[in-house]
Amino acid sequence: MRALLVVAHGSRRPESNDEVRRLTDELRAVAGADYQRVECAFLELAEPSIPEGIDCCVAGGASEVVILPYFLSAGRHVVKDIPDIVADSRIQHPAVALRIAPYLGRATALVDSLLELSKN
Amino acid sequence: MRALLVVAHGSRRPESNDEVRRLTDELRAVAGADYQRVECAFLELAEPSIPEGIDCCVAGGASEVVILPYFLSAGRHVVKDIPDIVADSRIQHPAVALRIAPYLGRATALVDSLLELSKN
């Protein structure tokens, strides 16, 4: 079973964290064919944490978890913090494939999204 | 003449700012029919500033500037700081239409971008 874990920074503003949760709900609604489970987690300032999010997917039966950084640029969080946390989780779950996908800022379709937005 | 101004937060990491500039180049390459000028600007930590970016578009002949917040959530920067700065620019350029588009996090196509990324 494959799971998708959207990882956001987390914010002191509950509304920002709720935006991520809503996006995760939308993703869940369309990702059924690819991922049997779609969850979100936060690097800091909100819950669940990334290890908790991974644990939740594994407890739900995931043999593969794709971790998707919801970040616009390849700062320290994307380059070091998230990989370090995932490396720790790999030790906890040696039988589960934990893969980090490219961060959102790398999506080629962003250009189309921006152009569409500009017309709203 | 219509111009599109992508507004990012700005980072201490030059690479992050360069990512925004590269995205702006890509946007320029596809936006020709809608925008005769596509530029970027930064709220802080990088140049040009938002007022400078607007001035640049106006100096280039823009009668309309669409300001596109390259942000994932509706935090203070999106809700207050950018609108305040744009309001000041409106006073400087009363004959130019300055419009703020929805921020990136509101793009409905983000879900598709994330799903596509997860397969990379």
Short mmCIF file of C-alpha atoms in Angstrom, two decimals:
data_model
loop_
_atom_site.label_atom_id
_atom_site.label_comp_id
_atom_site.label_asym_id
_atom_site.label_seq_id
_atom_site.Cartn_x
_atom_site.Cartn_y
_atom_site.Cartn_z
CA MET A 1 0.00 0.00 0.00
CA ARG A 2 1.32 3.43 -1.02
CA ALA A 3 0.86 6.57 1.03
CA LEU A 4 1.50 10.21 0.20
CA LEU A 5 2.62 12.54 2.99
CA VAL A 6 2.47 16.28 2.24
CA VAL A 7 5.05 18.02 4.44
CA ALA A 8 4.57 21.74 5.09
CA HIS A 9 6.58 24.10 7.27
CA GLY A 10 3.83 24.76 9.79
CA SER A 11 2.71 28.17 11.00
CA ARG A 12 1.72 29.96 14.20
CA ARG A 13 -1.47 30.87 12.32
CA PRO A 14 -3.92 27.96 12.64
CA GLU A 15 -5.57 29.12 9.39
CA SER A 16 -2.35 28.48 7.45
CA ASN A 17 -2.09 24.95 8.82
CA ASP A 18 -5.76 24.40 8.01
CA GLU A 19 -5.04 25.46 4.42
CA VAL A 20 -2.54 22.61 4.20
CA ARG A 21 -5.05 20.19 5.69
CA ARG A 22 -7.68 21.30 3.17
CA LEU A 23 -5.24 20.86 0.30
CA THR A 24 -4.49 17.38 1.63
CA ASP A 25 -8.21 16.59 1.61
CA GLU A 26 -8.42 17.73 -2.02
CA LEU A 27 -5.39 15.65 -2.89
CA ARG A 28 -6.91 12.61 -1.18
CA ALA A 29 -10.05 13.04 -3.26
CA VAL A 30 -8.15 12.77 -6.56
CA ALA A 31 -5.18 10.53 -5.66
CA GLY A 32 -7.07 7.30 -5.00
CA ALA A 33 -5.62 5.42 -7.94
CA ASP A 34 -2.05 6.26 -6.94
CA TYR A 35 -2.16 6.50 -3.16
CA GLN A 36 -4.45 4.60 -0.85
CA ARG A 37 -3.64 7.01 1.94
CA VAL A 38 -2.90 10.77 1.81
CA GLU A 39 -1.85 12.63 4.95
CA CYS A 40 -0.07 15.83 5.90
CA ALA A 41 2.58 16.64 8.48
CA PHE A 42 4.47 19.71 9.64
CA LEU A 43 8.16 20.42 10.13
CA GLU A 44 7.41 22.64 13.12
CA LEU A 45 4.75 24.74 14.89
CA ALA A 46 1.89 22.35 14.07
CA GLU A 47 0.90 18.72 14.39
CA PRO A 48 1.38 16.00 13.40
CA SER A 49 5.17 16.13 13.12
CA ILE A 50 6.87 14.44 10.17
CA PRO A 51 7.82 11.30 12.16
CA GLU A 52 4.23 11.10 13.46
CA GLY A 53 2.89 11.45 9.93
CA ILE A 54 5.16 8.67 8.68
CA ASP A 55 4.23 6.47 11.66
CA CYS A 56 0.55 7.05 10.91
CA CYS A 57 0.97 5.96 7.28
CA VAL A 58 2.95 2.88 8.32
CA ALA A 59 0.41 1.99 11.04
CA GLY A 60 -2.23 2.23 8.31
CA GLY A 61 -0.40 -0.44 6.33
CA ALA A 62 1.83 1.57 3.96
CA SER A 63 4.76 -0.31 2.48
CA GLU A 64 5.82 2.84 0.61
CA VAL A 65 5.51 6.47 1.72
CA VAL A 66 6.18 9.33 -0.69
CA ILE A 67 7.10 12.48 1.23
CA LEU A 68 6.21 15.63 -0.69
CA PRO A 69 7.78 18.88 0.56
CA TYR A 70 5.23 21.70 0.26
CA PHE A 71 7.94 24.34 -0.05
CA LEU A 72 8.71 26.88 -2.76
CA SER A 73 12.48 26.91 -2.53
CA ALA A 74 15.33 24.59 -1.72
CA GLY A 75 16.31 26.15 1.59
CA ARG A 76 17.78 24.34 4.58
CA HIS A 77 14.44 22.78 5.48
CA VAL A 78 14.21 21.06 2.10
CA VAL A 79 17.89 20.26 1.67
CA LYS A 80 18.78 19.13 5.19
CA ASP A 81 16.03 19.13 7.85
CA ILE A 82 13.45 17.00 6.04
CA PRO A 83 16.00 14.46 4.70
CA ASP A 84 17.51 14.13 8.22
CA ILE A 85 14.10 13.47 9.77
CA VAL A 86 13.22 10.95 7.06
CA ALA A 87 16.58 9.21 7.55
CA ASP A 88 15.71 8.72 11.22
CA SER A 89 12.31 7.31 10.27
CA ARG A 90 14.00 4.86 7.89
CA ILE A 91 15.81 3.39 10.88
CA GLN A 92 12.48 3.03 12.70
CA HIS A 93 10.80 1.43 9.69
CA PRO A 94 13.43 -0.58 7.79
CA ALA A 95 10.82 -2.55 5.85
CA VAL A 96 9.07 0.57 4.50
CA ALA A 97 10.26 2.47 1.42
CA LEU A 98 10.41 6.18 2.33
CA ARG A 99 11.01 8.37 -0.71
CA ILE A 100 11.27 12.17 -0.82
CA ALA A 101 9.71 13.70 -3.95
CA PRO A 102 10.89 17.02 -5.44
CA TYR A 103 9.60 20.08 -3.54
CA LEU A 104 6.66 22.07 -4.89
CA GLY A 105 8.82 24.90 -6.28
CA ARG A 106 10.21 22.42 -8.81
CA ALA A 107 6.84 21.64 -10.38
CA THR A 108 6.93 22.57 -14.04
CA ALA A 109 3.19 23.22 -13.94
CA LEU A 110 3.67 26.14 -11.52
CA VAL A 111 4.02 28.49 -14.46
CA ASP A 112 0.57 27.50 -15.71
CA SER A 113 -0.91 27.86 -12.22
CA LEU A 114 0.52 31.36 -11.88
CA LEU A 115 -0.72 32.46 -15.27
CA GLU A 116 -4.19 31.12 -14.52
CA LEU A 117 -4.22 32.85 -11.12
CA SER A 118 -3.24 36.17 -12.63
CA LYS A 119 -6.52 36.18 -14.58
CA ASN A 120 -8.69 35.70 -11.47
CA MET B 1 0.16 47.56 -21.92
CA ARG B 2 -0.29 44.92 -19.22
CA ALA B 3 2.50 43.76 -16.94
CA LEU B 4 2.72 40.85 -14.53
CA LEU B 5 4.77 41.26 -11.35
CA VAL B 6 5.55 38.07 -9.42
CA VAL B 7 6.10 39.01 -5.77
CA ALA B 8 8.07 36.61 -3.60
CA HIS B 9 9.13 36.91 0.02
CA GLY B 10 12.87 37.08 -0.68
CA SER B 11 15.54 35.01 1.02
CA ARG B 12 19.02 35.36 2.48
CA ARG B 13 19.94 32.51 0.14
CA PRO B 14 20.75 33.99 -3.28
CA GLU B 15 19.82 30.61 -4.85
CA SER B 16 16.23 30.94 -3.60
CA ASN B 17 15.90 34.40 -5.13
CA ASP B 18 17.42 33.09 -8.35
CA GLU B 19 14.76 30.35 -8.40
CA VAL B 20 12.11 33.08 -8.43
CA ARG B 21 13.95 34.91 -11.21
CA ARG B 22 14.14 31.71 -13.25
CA LEU B 23 10.44 31.06 -12.75
CA THR B 24 9.78 34.63 -13.90
CA ASP B 25 11.81 33.96 -17.05
CA GLU B 26 9.73 30.84 -17.73
CA LEU B 27 6.55 32.79 -17.13
CA ARG B 28 7.73 35.51 -19.52
CA ALA B 29 8.33 32.89 -22.19
CA VAL B 30 4.70 31.70 -22.11
CA ALA B 31 2.78 34.82 -21.07
CA GLY B 32 3.37 36.92 -24.17
CA ALA B 33 -0.25 36.96 -25.29
CA ASP B 34 -1.48 38.14 -21.89
CA TYR B 35 1.37 40.26 -20.55
CA GLN B 36 3.81 42.30 -22.57
CA ARG B 37 6.10 42.54 -19.57
CA VAL B 38 6.77 40.00 -16.79
CA GLU B 39 8.97 40.94 -13.83
CA CYS B 40 9.60 39.80 -10.27
CA ALA B 41 10.05 41.68 -7.02
CA PHE B 42 10.71 40.80 -3.39
CA LEU B 43 9.00 41.81 -0.16
CA GLU B 44 12.33 41.82 1.67
CA LEU B 45 15.93 40.53 1.67
CA ALA B 46 16.34 40.79 -2.12
CA GLU B 47 15.99 43.27 -4.95
CA PRO B 48 14.09 44.77 -6.61
CA SER B 49 11.59 45.75 -3.92
CA ILE B 50 7.88 45.70 -4.75
CA PRO B 51 7.68 49.49 -5.32
CA GLU B 52 10.77 49.26 -7.55
CA GLY B 53 9.19 46.39 -9.50
CA ILE B 54 5.99 48.37 -10.01
CA ASP B 55 7.96 51.49 -11.01
CA CYS B 56 9.90 49.40 -13.52
CA CYS B 57 6.69 48.08 -15.12
CA VAL B 58 5.19 51.60 -15.26
CA ALA B 59 8.41 53.07 -16.70
CA GLY B 60 8.19 50.36 -19.36
CA GLY B 61 4.75 51.64 -20.38
CA ALA B 62 2.36 49.48 -18.34
CA SER B 63 -1.14 50.87 -17.91
CA GLU B 64 -2.08 47.81 -15.84
CA VAL B 65 0.10 45.79 -13.46
CA VAL B 66 -1.12 42.47 -12.04
CA ILE B 67 0.73 41.69 -8.80
CA LEU B 68 0.95 37.96 -8.14
CA PRO B 69 1.92 36.91 -4.60
CA TYR B 70 4.21 33.87 -4.79
CA PHE B 71 3.18 32.66 -1.34
CA LEU B 72 1.59 29.44 -0.15
CA SER B 73 -0.58 30.80 2.65
CA ALA B 74 -2.53 33.90 3.53
CA GLY B 75 -0.25 35.13 6.28
CA ARG B 76 0.38 38.76 7.25
CA HIS B 77 2.57 39.34 4.20
CA VAL B 78 -0.26 38.42 1.83
CA VAL B 79 -3.12 39.94 3.83
CA LYS B 80 -1.52 43.19 4.96
CA ASP B 81 2.07 43.94 3.89
CA ILE B 82 1.69 43.50 0.13
CA PRO B 83 -1.68 45.33 -0.05
CA ASP B 84 -0.22 48.23 2.00
CA ILE B 85 2.79 48.54 -0.32
CA VAL B 86 0.58 48.37 -3.41
CA ALA B 87 -1.73 51.03 -1.92
CA ASP B 88 1.27 53.36 -1.60
CA SER B 89 2.23 52.67 -5.20
CA ARG B 90 -1.30 53.53 -6.32
CA ILE B 91 -0.77 57.01 -4.92
CA GLN B 92 2.48 57.29 -6.89
CA HIS B 93 0.84 56.04 -10.10
CA PRO B 94 -2.80 57.16 -10.08
CA ALA B 95 -3.24 56.53 -13.82
CA VAL B 96 -2.07 52.90 -13.61
CA ALA B 97 -4.37 50.02 -12.63
CA LEU B 98 -2.60 47.97 -9.94
CA ARG B 99 -4.42 44.73 -9.19
CA ILE B 100 -3.42 42.03 -6.71
CA ALA B 101 -4.18 38.49 -7.93
CA PRO B 102 -4.90 35.57 -5.56
CA TYR B 103 -1.75 34.13 -3.96
CA LEU B 104 -0.23 30.91 -5.28
CA GLY B 105 -1.64 28.74 -2.46
CA ARG B 106 -5.12 29.44 -3.85
CA ALA B 107 -4.39 27.90 -7.25
CA THR B 108 -6.76 25.03 -7.86
CA ALA B 109 -4.15 23.39 -10.09
CA LEU B 110 -1.75 22.94 -7.14
CA VAL B 111 -3.31 19.56 -6.42
CA ASP B 112 -2.40 18.37 -9.91
CA SER B 113 1.13 19.77 -9.59
CA LEU B 114 1.63 17.93 -6.30
CA LEU B 115 0.34 14.66 -7.66
CA GLU B 116 2.60 14.96 -10.70
CA LEU B 117 5.61 15.79 -8.51
CA SER B 118 5.00 12.79 -6.29
CA LYS B 119 5.64 10.53 -9.27
CA ASN B 120 9.03 12.07 -10.07
#
